[in-house]
Every structure is written in structure tokens, then in C-alpha cells.
């Protein structure tokens, strides 16, 4: 069966039927607007991401189900980066009318499964026909106790830069795919099925550990630079301290790929944050307790947003940031185009 066989309203009804009631949802799919409630004393957090076929994903490189998961995961990651709790989800979807309903069902199953895993309810969206590429717009709303959100602007001279998980796996998988190869299952899942660090972000926030935080979507250097510029400080990354997976080390020729992919590659969806030096041990211990490696990779100093890398031989090199920028031809990797 094709999407055109059930039509827009058939699809909306199909989506509505697959959504279970959720906390704080007075009115979900089916009215002119959703009616929602946040816990008392909390602020609303909201974030949107667009995913365009041919720019952010290729349907011959992934499954529709993984695509559904990822579309939601990358949004949850933004709420995690604010130390918030994700709650409500909106899904804008444009596909050609001749799309197999099976593909849509698989996409929805992935998206709803990812949402459910984090206690998030789909409460609305929009559906229309696309002349070609799939276009997916996901919005997530979450909450955070008033005054407890962690922004990009709180890093202070003397803070230590920390990161969760490992770096570069997703960009390496994309590089292998682009070169016509097949990434191993671990690298592939890091690219196609990223895990948003929602619990870690909340726990870091509860303990008041990060002075600034961001999720890694554009690349380590690019995303750290956002913190540096918002916080009006300089930063240093110690190349020797970057956390790399066994699979990454196995495939990478250390010198070139570490620089290229771990330093500049996008879509790791790990948390990058700064903490005062006396609280590094606490942050590391929290990571151990949660089973997510968290480690120091650099330092913040007084300055105006410059970023330097300490090379393996100990020399410091100021670097030109080149994370992914959709409108800049010479930017680093993330999208396909
Ligand atoms: P409107 O004409 O006001 O845009 P629609 O007929 O598009 O209303 O939508 C009807 C209801 O279905 C609304 O609650 C809307 O949020 C929901 N909805 C539409 N498309 C989607 C979708 N892709 N996912 C989830 N909910 C959707
Ligand atoms: Mg509509």
C-alpha cells in the first residue's frame, strides 16, 4: 500500500492511534493545538531540528526505523544539553505520495520507540506531500527547574573541559560510507542510532556540576567554540586526551584521522561541558556510576573565544574552527552534501 492510498488524514489517524497517553498531556493529536502542562516551578525548554533527505541522510544508507530513532534522538540531545527533561514531541513529515506505507510505519515505529524510551509523548505535528525528498522536522519540548538550565555561556577561566563517551565514531562511519565501504556494526550504530545523553545531562544538572554545556552535533572544535564565544573565554583541547573507541582506533590511521574526525567530525551527540577544577573528580565519578565514560580533555582560560590544541609533542597550536556549516563550502563533515 502507498501513502496516497490512505491520504493525509488516514496517516494522521494512524499516527494518533499509535500514541499512548502521556504525563502532562491534556490534549494531544487531534485538535487545533495541543494542551500541555509542565510541573510547577519549571521552565519550558524547546528545540527544533530539520532533517532533509540528501543533506542529512540517505535512505539507501539507513533503515526507515533507524531514521525515526535518529530524528528524535538528535532533538532529545538538545534538551539533555540544557540539563532538562524531554516531555513532548512534534513531528513534521513530508514524503512523496508513492512512498510505501511500510516505510512510513517503520519510520514512525522508530520515532515512537525512541520517544517512549525517554518518557516523551508525541502530541502533534504536520503532514504534507513532498515533490521528492523526505523532509522531517522534529520539535521537542522539555522542562527544567527554574534557574537550573545549563547554557553555553557560563564557562570561566580555570574550568576544565569534559566530554562524555567517545569522539569521531559517527564521522568515521560517514567517511567509510562516503568512500563506498561498510562501517562495522559499532561505528554504524554510532552514526545511525546515536544515544542522547538525557540521563547524564539531568544528573549533571541536578548536582550543579557544569558551568556551561552543549551537545556535540557539529563537531568538537565547532561546538566548543560556541561555548568559548558565548562565555568570552579561551579554550584548549589536549589531543592526547580525546576519548576514542576501540573500533575507531582500529580503523583510523591515528595521526590524520584523529585530527580530522575526532576533532572536527560531527554527530557524536555526546555532552561537552565545563566544570570547576575541584569538581572534575565528582563528574568523572558520576560517569562511572552511570556507565558512561566522562573525562577531562582540556581547559578554559581568560580570553576572547580563541581555541588551541595541544599536540602530542606538547606544542600548542591555535586552530581554525571548521565544524559543519550548511552554507559554508569549506566546513567540516556532518551532512552528506
Ligand atoms: P491543521 O489543519 O490545523 O494543521 P492538521 O489536520 O494538520 O491540522 O492536524 C490535525 C492534528 O493532527 C493536529 O493535532 C496535529 O498536531 C496532528 N498532526 C498532523 N500531522 C502530524 C504528524 N505528522 N505527527 C503527529 N501529529 C500530527
Ligand atoms: Mg496541518
mmCIF file of C-alpha atoms and ligand atoms in Angstrom:
data_model
loop_
_atom_site.group_PDB
_atom_site.id
_atom_site.type_symbol
_atom_site.label_atom_id
_atom_site.label_comp_id
_atom_site.label_asym_id
_atom_site.label_seq_id
_atom_site.Cartn_x
_atom_site.Cartn_y
_atom_site.Cartn_z
ATOM 1 C CA UNK A 1 0.000 0.000 0.000
ATOM 2 C CA UNK A 2 1.150 3.559 -0.728
ATOM 3 C CA UNK A 3 0.858 6.690 1.370
ATOM 4 C CA UNK A 4 -1.514 8.125 -1.270
ATOM 5 C CA UNK A 5 -3.909 5.202 -0.595
ATOM 6 C CA UNK A 6 -4.645 6.360 2.952
ATOM 7 C CA UNK A 7 -4.084 10.101 2.459
ATOM 8 C CA UNK A 8 -3.109 12.836 4.905
ATOM 9 C CA UNK A 9 -5.938 12.249 7.341
ATOM 10 C CA UNK A 10 -5.542 8.480 7.153
ATOM 11 C CA UNK A 11 -1.898 8.929 8.115
ATOM 12 C CA UNK A 12 -2.671 11.333 10.954
ATOM 13 C CA UNK A 13 -5.243 8.889 12.328
ATOM 14 C CA UNK A 14 -2.716 6.061 12.033
ATOM 15 C CA UNK A 15 -0.206 8.138 14.000
ATOM 16 C CA UNK A 16 -2.804 9.158 16.605
ATOM 17 C CA UNK A 17 -3.751 5.532 17.218
ATOM 18 C CA UNK A 18 -0.154 4.505 17.886
ATOM 19 C CA UNK A 19 0.432 7.115 20.607
ATOM 20 C CA UNK A 20 -0.231 6.212 24.260
ATOM 21 C CA UNK A 21 -1.441 8.897 26.718
ATOM 22 C CA UNK A 22 1.396 10.706 28.451
ATOM 23 C CA UNK A 23 2.105 12.719 31.587
ATOM 24 C CA UNK A 24 1.047 16.358 31.329
ATOM 25 C CA UNK A 25 -0.884 15.843 28.071
ATOM 26 C CA UNK A 26 -4.425 17.239 28.443
ATOM 27 C CA UNK A 27 -4.945 17.290 24.688
ATOM 28 C CA UNK A 28 -2.616 15.686 22.175
ATOM 29 C CA UNK A 29 -3.024 14.874 18.470
ATOM 30 C CA UNK A 30 -6.432 15.744 17.018
ATOM 31 C CA UNK A 31 -7.217 19.302 17.955
ATOM 32 C CA UNK A 32 -6.052 22.675 16.655
ATOM 33 C CA UNK A 33 -3.336 22.801 19.271
ATOM 34 C CA UNK A 34 -2.001 20.557 21.984
ATOM 35 C CA UNK A 35 -2.835 21.468 25.605
ATOM 36 C CA UNK A 36 0.003 20.602 27.912
ATOM 37 C CA UNK A 37 1.129 21.047 31.478
ATOM 38 C CA UNK A 38 4.587 21.454 32.935
ATOM 39 C CA UNK A 39 5.469 20.572 36.532
ATOM 40 C CA UNK A 40 5.144 23.549 38.924
ATOM 41 C CA UNK A 41 8.249 25.682 39.186
ATOM 42 C CA UNK A 42 9.684 24.507 35.873
ATOM 43 C CA UNK A 43 10.605 26.443 32.742
ATOM 44 C CA UNK A 44 9.797 25.291 29.211
ATOM 45 C CA UNK A 45 12.719 24.184 27.017
ATOM 46 C CA UNK A 46 12.089 23.859 23.312
ATOM 47 C CA UNK A 47 14.217 22.863 20.336
ATOM 48 C CA UNK A 48 13.686 22.036 16.640
ATOM 49 C CA UNK A 49 15.740 20.157 14.065
ATOM 50 C CA UNK A 50 15.237 19.756 10.336
ATOM 51 C CA UNK A 51 16.405 16.632 8.529
ATOM 52 C CA UNK A 52 16.411 16.684 4.730
ATOM 53 C CA UNK A 53 16.982 13.614 2.564
ATOM 54 C CA UNK A 54 20.228 14.037 0.607
ATOM 55 C CA UNK A 55 21.592 16.573 3.116
ATOM 56 C CA UNK A 56 21.318 14.825 6.474
ATOM 57 C CA UNK A 57 20.577 11.271 5.471
ATOM 58 C CA UNK A 58 20.417 8.875 2.557
ATOM 59 C CA UNK A 59 17.657 6.322 2.646
ATOM 60 C CA UNK A 60 19.912 3.729 0.966
ATOM 61 C CA UNK A 61 22.401 4.036 3.862
ATOM 62 C CA UNK A 62 19.968 3.624 6.719
ATOM 63 C CA UNK A 63 16.666 1.956 7.565
ATOM 64 C CA UNK A 64 13.462 3.940 7.980
ATOM 65 C CA UNK A 65 13.259 2.695 11.551
ATOM 66 C CA UNK A 66 16.772 3.924 12.406
ATOM 67 C CA UNK A 67 15.919 7.226 10.743
ATOM 68 C CA UNK A 68 12.887 7.599 13.035
ATOM 69 C CA UNK A 69 15.037 6.883 16.064
ATOM 70 C CA UNK A 70 17.719 9.351 14.989
ATOM 71 C CA UNK A 71 15.285 12.141 14.107
ATOM 72 C CA UNK A 72 14.007 12.050 17.684
ATOM 73 C CA UNK A 73 17.359 11.318 19.355
ATOM 74 C CA UNK A 74 19.103 14.404 17.958
ATOM 75 C CA UNK A 75 16.365 16.575 19.431
ATOM 76 C CA UNK A 76 16.417 14.875 22.824
ATOM 77 C CA UNK A 77 20.156 15.547 22.831
ATOM 78 C CA UNK A 78 19.478 19.302 22.750
ATOM 79 C CA UNK A 79 17.268 19.053 25.837
ATOM 80 C CA UNK A 80 19.943 16.897 27.524
ATOM 81 C CA UNK A 81 22.487 19.647 26.837
ATOM 82 C CA UNK A 82 20.357 22.075 28.868
ATOM 83 C CA UNK A 83 20.104 19.544 31.741
ATOM 84 C CA UNK A 84 16.367 19.272 31.050
ATOM 85 C CA UNK A 85 13.741 16.542 30.978
ATOM 86 C CA UNK A 86 12.239 15.986 27.497
ATOM 87 C CA UNK A 87 8.439 15.655 27.582
ATOM 88 C CA UNK A 88 6.571 16.462 24.356
ATOM 89 C CA UNK A 89 7.329 15.814 20.716
ATOM 90 C CA UNK A 90 6.043 17.252 17.404
ATOM 91 C CA UNK A 91 6.674 15.613 14.071
ATOM 92 C CA UNK A 92 6.534 17.397 10.729
ATOM 93 C CA UNK A 93 6.752 14.935 7.858
ATOM 94 C CA UNK A 94 6.792 15.468 4.081
ATOM 95 C CA UNK A 95 7.074 12.424 1.780
ATOM 96 C CA UNK A 96 6.103 11.674 -1.825
ATOM 97 C CA UNK A 97 2.629 10.167 -2.258
ATOM 98 C CA UNK A 98 4.061 6.965 -3.744
ATOM 99 C CA UNK A 99 6.043 6.171 -0.570
ATOM 100 C CA UNK A 100 5.390 2.622 0.673
ATOM 101 C CA UNK A 101 3.284 2.704 3.812
ATOM 102 C CA UNK A 102 5.662 0.109 5.268
ATOM 103 C CA UNK A 103 8.456 2.710 5.156
ATOM 104 C CA UNK A 104 6.298 5.252 6.947
ATOM 105 C CA UNK A 105 5.245 2.689 9.548
ATOM 106 C CA UNK A 106 8.874 1.708 10.152
ATOM 107 C CA UNK A 107 9.884 5.371 10.490
ATOM 108 C CA UNK A 108 7.064 6.027 12.955
ATOM 109 C CA UNK A 109 7.868 2.875 14.925
ATOM 110 C CA UNK A 110 11.474 4.063 15.303
ATOM 111 C CA UNK A 111 10.474 7.605 16.260
ATOM 112 C CA UNK A 112 7.835 6.474 18.766
ATOM 113 C CA UNK A 113 10.139 3.849 20.248
ATOM 114 C CA UNK A 114 12.869 6.453 20.833
ATOM 115 C CA UNK A 115 10.318 8.834 22.372
ATOM 116 C CA UNK A 116 8.897 6.132 24.642
ATOM 117 C CA UNK A 117 12.359 5.116 25.848
ATOM 118 C CA UNK A 118 12.739 8.642 27.251
ATOM 119 C CA UNK A 119 9.164 9.096 28.506
ATOM 120 C CA UNK A 120 8.312 11.556 25.721
ATOM 121 C CA UNK A 121 4.829 11.780 24.128
ATOM 122 C CA UNK A 122 4.079 12.710 20.510
ATOM 123 C CA UNK A 123 1.480 15.493 20.813
ATOM 124 C CA UNK A 124 1.288 16.995 17.330
ATOM 125 C CA UNK A 125 2.872 17.724 14.021
ATOM 126 C CA UNK A 126 2.122 18.410 10.401
ATOM 127 C CA UNK A 127 1.950 16.205 7.344
ATOM 128 C CA UNK A 128 2.269 17.080 3.692
ATOM 129 C CA UNK A 129 3.334 15.792 0.294
ATOM 130 C CA UNK A 130 6.892 16.296 -0.876
ATOM 131 C CA UNK A 131 7.813 16.566 -4.574
ATOM 132 C CA UNK A 132 10.803 14.264 -3.925
ATOM 133 C CA UNK A 133 12.994 14.127 -0.839
ATOM 134 C CA UNK A 134 11.729 13.204 2.611
ATOM 135 C CA UNK A 135 11.728 16.176 4.953
ATOM 136 C CA UNK A 136 11.451 15.663 8.665
ATOM 137 C CA UNK A 137 11.048 18.393 11.240
ATOM 138 C CA UNK A 138 11.110 17.337 14.863
ATOM 139 C CA UNK A 139 10.401 19.662 17.761
ATOM 140 C CA UNK A 140 10.847 18.613 21.352
ATOM 141 C CA UNK A 141 9.686 20.395 24.454
ATOM 142 C CA UNK A 142 11.061 19.672 27.880
ATOM 143 C CA UNK A 143 11.255 21.221 31.286
ATOM 144 C CA UNK A 144 13.883 22.225 33.762
ATOM 145 C CA UNK A 145 13.507 23.525 37.327
ATOM 146 C CA UNK A 146 13.535 27.352 37.097
ATOM 147 C CA UNK A 147 17.066 28.686 37.165
ATOM 148 C CA UNK A 148 18.665 25.256 36.666
ATOM 149 C CA UNK A 149 19.113 25.173 32.877
ATOM 150 C CA UNK A 150 22.767 24.985 31.798
ATOM 151 C CA UNK A 151 23.620 27.372 28.965
ATOM 152 C CA UNK A 152 26.663 27.803 26.747
ATOM 153 C CA UNK A 153 27.668 31.000 28.451
ATOM 154 C CA UNK A 154 28.861 30.007 31.925
ATOM 155 C CA UNK A 155 32.419 28.769 31.335
ATOM 156 C CA UNK A 156 35.044 30.551 33.473
ATOM 157 C CA UNK A 157 38.840 30.788 33.321
ATOM 158 C CA UNK A 158 40.274 27.825 35.226
ATOM 159 C CA UNK A 159 37.390 25.456 34.350
ATOM 160 C CA UNK A 160 38.183 22.039 32.941
ATOM 161 C CA UNK A 161 36.629 20.906 29.636
ATOM 162 C CA UNK A 162 34.996 17.452 29.862
ATOM 163 C CA UNK A 163 33.262 15.191 27.377
ATOM 164 C CA UNK A 164 31.129 12.052 27.597
ATOM 165 C CA UNK A 165 31.530 8.886 25.510
ATOM 166 C CA UNK A 166 33.916 8.665 22.576
ATOM 167 C CA UNK A 167 34.596 11.054 19.701
ATOM 168 C CA UNK A 168 34.681 10.644 15.940
ATOM 169 C CA UNK A 169 32.869 7.301 15.604
ATOM 170 C CA UNK A 170 29.924 8.786 13.726
ATOM 171 C CA UNK A 171 32.111 10.842 11.381
ATOM 172 C CA UNK A 172 34.296 7.796 10.687
ATOM 173 C CA UNK A 173 31.205 5.735 9.782
ATOM 174 C CA UNK A 174 30.084 8.515 7.443
ATOM 175 C CA UNK A 175 33.565 8.694 5.875
ATOM 176 C CA UNK A 176 33.558 4.935 5.250
ATOM 177 C CA UNK A 177 30.067 5.104 3.711
ATOM 178 C CA UNK A 178 31.054 8.053 1.531
ATOM 179 C CA UNK A 179 34.095 6.088 0.333
ATOM 180 C CA UNK A 180 31.774 3.239 -0.709
ATOM 181 C CA UNK A 181 32.650 0.954 2.211
ATOM 182 C CA UNK A 182 30.743 -0.666 5.063
ATOM 183 C CA UNK A 183 31.386 0.567 8.598
ATOM 184 C CA UNK A 184 31.397 -2.167 11.260
ATOM 185 C CA UNK A 185 28.208 -2.538 13.336
ATOM 186 C CA UNK A 186 29.515 -0.449 16.234
ATOM 187 C CA UNK A 187 30.555 2.533 14.102
ATOM 188 C CA UNK A 188 27.406 2.195 12.047
ATOM 189 C CA UNK A 189 25.180 2.338 15.116
ATOM 190 C CA UNK A 190 27.066 5.370 16.424
ATOM 191 C CA UNK A 191 26.162 7.140 13.180
ATOM 192 C CA UNK A 192 22.651 5.849 12.531
ATOM 193 C CA UNK A 193 21.420 5.235 16.089
ATOM 194 C CA UNK A 194 23.004 7.873 18.356
ATOM 195 C CA UNK A 195 22.169 7.731 22.065
ATOM 196 C CA UNK A 196 21.117 11.086 23.504
ATOM 197 C CA UNK A 197 22.738 11.557 26.929
ATOM 198 C CA UNK A 198 19.491 12.584 28.609
ATOM 199 C CA UNK A 199 20.062 10.932 31.996
ATOM 200 C CA UNK A 200 23.641 12.151 32.206
ATOM 201 C CA UNK A 201 22.611 15.727 31.362
ATOM 202 C CA UNK A 202 19.933 15.692 34.066
ATOM 203 C CA UNK A 203 22.245 14.243 36.713
ATOM 204 C CA UNK A 204 24.999 16.718 35.890
ATOM 205 C CA UNK A 205 22.422 19.499 36.180
ATOM 206 C CA UNK A 206 20.993 18.220 39.486
ATOM 207 C CA UNK A 207 24.455 18.269 41.007
ATOM 208 C CA UNK A 208 25.087 21.712 39.519
ATOM 209 C CA UNK A 209 28.357 20.458 38.033
ATOM 210 C CA UNK A 210 28.575 22.088 34.574
ATOM 211 C CA UNK A 211 29.216 25.805 34.300
ATOM 212 C CA UNK A 212 28.424 25.524 30.550
ATOM 213 C CA UNK A 213 27.201 22.637 28.405
ATOM 214 C CA UNK A 214 26.434 21.818 24.745
ATOM 215 C CA UNK A 215 25.757 18.619 22.821
ATOM 216 C CA UNK A 216 28.187 17.604 20.091
ATOM 217 C CA UNK A 217 26.348 17.876 16.804
ATOM 218 C CA UNK A 218 28.611 19.976 14.564
ATOM 219 C CA UNK A 219 31.965 18.702 15.848
ATOM 220 C CA UNK A 220 34.131 19.079 18.961
ATOM 221 C CA UNK A 221 36.025 22.193 17.832
ATOM 222 C CA UNK A 222 32.957 23.885 16.421
ATOM 223 C CA UNK A 223 30.768 23.138 19.429
ATOM 224 C CA UNK A 224 33.469 24.075 21.945
ATOM 225 C CA UNK A 225 33.891 27.322 20.082
ATOM 226 C CA UNK A 226 30.195 28.063 20.689
ATOM 227 C CA UNK A 227 30.879 27.759 24.429
ATOM 228 C CA UNK A 228 34.037 29.892 24.176
ATOM 229 C CA UNK A 229 32.301 32.662 22.277
ATOM 230 C CA UNK A 230 29.193 32.667 24.461
ATOM 231 C CA UNK A 231 31.311 32.633 27.619
ATOM 232 C CA UNK A 232 34.005 35.088 26.378
ATOM 233 C CA UNK A 233 36.879 32.792 27.294
ATOM 234 C CA UNK A 234 39.679 30.905 25.501
ATOM 235 C CA UNK A 235 39.898 27.119 25.388
ATOM 236 C CA UNK A 236 42.491 24.402 24.896
ATOM 237 C CA UNK A 237 41.921 20.798 23.818
ATOM 238 C CA UNK A 238 44.571 18.227 24.668
ATOM 239 C CA UNK A 239 44.768 15.932 21.611
ATOM 240 C CA UNK A 240 46.271 13.098 23.670
ATOM 241 C CA UNK A 241 43.242 13.080 25.987
ATOM 242 C CA UNK A 242 40.498 12.638 23.380
ATOM 243 C CA UNK A 243 38.408 9.545 24.204
ATOM 244 C CA UNK A 244 38.459 7.187 21.207
ATOM 245 C CA UNK A 245 36.676 3.865 20.830
ATOM 246 C CA UNK A 246 38.489 0.610 20.081
ATOM 247 C CA UNK A 247 36.687 0.446 16.732
ATOM 248 C CA UNK A 248 37.829 3.980 15.896
ATOM 249 C CA UNK A 249 41.440 3.251 16.824
ATOM 250 C CA UNK A 250 41.318 0.007 14.884
ATOM 251 C CA UNK A 251 40.290 1.749 11.663
ATOM 252 C CA UNK A 252 41.908 5.110 11.976
ATOM 253 C CA UNK A 253 45.416 5.950 10.949
ATOM 254 C CA UNK A 254 45.972 7.814 14.143
ATOM 255 C CA UNK A 255 47.665 10.983 13.060
ATOM 256 C CA UNK A 256 45.427 12.070 10.248
ATOM 257 C CA UNK A 257 42.039 10.662 11.194
ATOM 258 C CA UNK A 258 42.186 11.617 14.843
ATOM 259 C CA UNK A 259 42.633 15.226 13.837
ATOM 260 C CA UNK A 260 40.093 15.109 11.058
ATOM 261 C CA UNK A 261 37.305 13.137 12.629
ATOM 262 C CA UNK A 262 37.653 13.148 16.413
ATOM 263 C CA UNK A 263 38.492 16.849 16.499
ATOM 264 C CA UNK A 264 36.228 18.177 13.753
ATOM 265 C CA UNK A 265 33.736 15.400 12.846
ATOM 266 C CA UNK A 266 30.072 15.878 13.707
ATOM 267 C CA UNK A 267 27.105 13.955 15.060
ATOM 268 C CA UNK A 268 28.576 12.312 18.135
ATOM 269 C CA UNK A 269 25.677 13.618 20.262
ATOM 270 C CA UNK A 270 27.852 13.431 23.351
ATOM 271 C CA UNK A 271 27.800 16.108 26.033
ATOM 272 C CA UNK A 272 30.622 18.652 26.155
ATOM 273 C CA UNK A 273 30.761 20.698 29.345
ATOM 274 C CA UNK A 274 32.999 22.732 31.587
ATOM 275 C CA UNK A 275 33.391 22.224 35.341
ATOM 276 C CA UNK A 276 35.396 23.997 38.025
ATOM 277 C CA UNK A 277 38.678 22.094 38.590
ATOM 278 C CA UNK A 278 37.761 20.993 42.108
ATOM 279 C CA UNK A 279 34.686 19.178 40.763
ATOM 280 C CA UNK A 280 36.311 17.131 37.974
ATOM 281 C CA UNK A 281 36.576 14.029 40.171
ATOM 282 C CA UNK A 282 32.855 14.287 41.017
ATOM 283 C CA UNK A 283 31.923 14.494 37.326
ATOM 284 C CA UNK A 284 34.180 11.538 36.485
ATOM 285 C CA UNK A 285 32.655 9.501 39.322
ATOM 286 C CA UNK A 286 29.141 10.334 38.117
ATOM 287 C CA UNK A 287 30.088 8.981 34.686
ATOM 288 C CA UNK A 288 31.417 5.779 36.256
ATOM 289 C CA UNK A 289 28.216 5.386 38.305
ATOM 290 C CA UNK A 290 26.100 5.854 35.159
ATOM 291 C CA UNK A 291 28.250 3.630 32.942
ATOM 292 C CA UNK A 292 29.126 6.491 30.580
ATOM 293 C CA UNK A 293 32.783 7.472 30.363
ATOM 294 C CA UNK A 294 33.274 11.132 31.207
ATOM 295 C CA UNK A 295 36.743 12.611 31.022
ATOM 296 C CA UNK A 296 38.708 15.853 31.036
ATOM 297 C CA UNK A 297 40.045 16.832 27.612
ATOM 298 C CA UNK A 298 41.106 20.421 28.023
ATOM 299 C CA UNK A 299 40.969 23.701 29.885
ATOM 300 C CA UNK A 300 39.434 27.161 29.836
ATOM 301 C CA UNK A 301 41.482 30.339 30.265
ATOM 302 C CA UNK A 302 40.826 34.074 30.152
ATOM 303 C CA UNK A 303 40.441 35.343 26.602
ATOM 304 C CA UNK A 304 38.095 36.186 23.769
ATOM 305 C CA UNK A 305 36.965 32.903 22.244
ATOM 306 C CA UNK A 306 40.179 31.506 20.774
ATOM 307 C CA UNK A 307 40.709 27.754 20.636
ATOM 308 C CA UNK A 308 44.071 25.944 20.753
ATOM 309 C CA UNK A 309 45.045 22.282 20.518
ATOM 310 C CA UNK A 310 47.910 20.783 22.489
ATOM 311 C CA UNK A 311 49.652 18.447 20.064
ATOM 312 C CA UNK A 312 51.133 15.068 21.001
ATOM 313 C CA UNK A 313 54.582 16.716 21.287
ATOM 314 C CA UNK A 314 53.255 19.254 23.773
ATOM 315 C CA UNK A 315 53.241 22.284 21.447
ATOM 316 C CA UNK A 316 50.159 24.491 21.368
ATOM 317 C CA UNK A 317 48.599 25.295 18.042
ATOM 318 C CA UNK A 318 45.790 27.784 17.517
ATOM 319 C CA UNK A 319 43.263 26.160 15.258
ATOM 320 C CA UNK A 320 40.849 27.392 12.711
ATOM 321 C CA UNK A 321 37.471 26.004 13.603
ATOM 322 C CA UNK A 322 35.868 24.128 10.753
ATOM 323 C CA UNK A 323 32.875 22.211 12.037
ATOM 324 C CA UNK A 324 29.917 21.731 9.799
ATOM 325 C CA UNK A 325 28.188 24.824 8.401
ATOM 326 C CA UNK A 326 25.357 24.260 5.931
ATOM 327 C CA UNK A 327 26.124 27.373 3.901
ATOM 328 C CA UNK A 328 29.922 27.247 4.023
ATOM 329 C CA UNK A 329 31.623 25.073 1.368
ATOM 330 C CA UNK A 330 34.893 24.563 3.217
ATOM 331 C CA UNK A 331 33.347 23.467 6.511
ATOM 332 C CA UNK A 332 33.930 20.095 8.168
ATOM 333 C CA UNK A 333 31.862 16.944 7.976
ATOM 334 C CA UNK A 334 28.395 16.277 9.164
ATOM 335 C CA UNK A 335 25.877 16.410 6.382
ATOM 336 C CA UNK A 336 26.279 14.443 3.181
ATOM 337 C CA UNK A 337 26.267 17.346 0.785
HETATM 338 P P1 LIG B 1 -4.171 21.823 10.862
HETATM 339 O O1 LIG B 1 -5.028 21.866 9.634
HETATM 340 O O2 LIG B 1 -4.637 22.691 11.979
HETATM 341 O O3 LIG B 1 -2.708 21.916 10.538
HETATM 342 P P2 LIG B 1 -3.977 19.009 10.794
HETATM 343 O O4 LIG B 1 -5.154 18.384 10.154
HETATM 344 O O5 LIG B 1 -2.708 19.152 10.024
HETATM 345 O O6 LIG B 1 -4.412 20.366 11.457
HETATM 346 O O7 LIG B 1 -3.608 18.173 12.094
HETATM 347 C C1 LIG B 1 -4.603 17.619 12.900
HETATM 348 C C2 LIG B 1 -3.971 17.102 14.143
HETATM 349 O O8 LIG B 1 -3.024 16.105 13.817
HETATM 350 C C3 LIG B 1 -3.202 18.162 14.930
HETATM 351 O O9 LIG B 1 -3.364 17.831 16.306
HETATM 352 C C4 LIG B 1 -1.779 17.942 14.510
HETATM 353 O O10 LIG B 1 -0.880 18.371 15.508
HETATM 354 C C5 LIG B 1 -1.749 16.443 14.306
HETATM 355 N N1 LIG B 1 -0.740 16.004 13.316
HETATM 356 C C6 LIG B 1 -0.690 16.290 11.994
HETATM 357 N N2 LIG B 1 0.369 15.706 11.409
HETATM 358 C C7 LIG B 1 1.013 15.041 12.393
HETATM 359 C C8 LIG B 1 2.193 14.250 12.443
HETATM 360 N N3 LIG B 1 2.964 14.030 11.358
HETATM 361 N N4 LIG B 1 2.566 13.731 13.637
HETATM 362 C C9 LIG B 1 1.840 13.973 14.737
HETATM 363 N N5 LIG B 1 0.710 14.687 14.761
HETATM 364 C C10 LIG B 1 0.295 15.225 13.603
HETATM 365 MG MG1 LIG B 2 -1.621 20.535 9.262
#
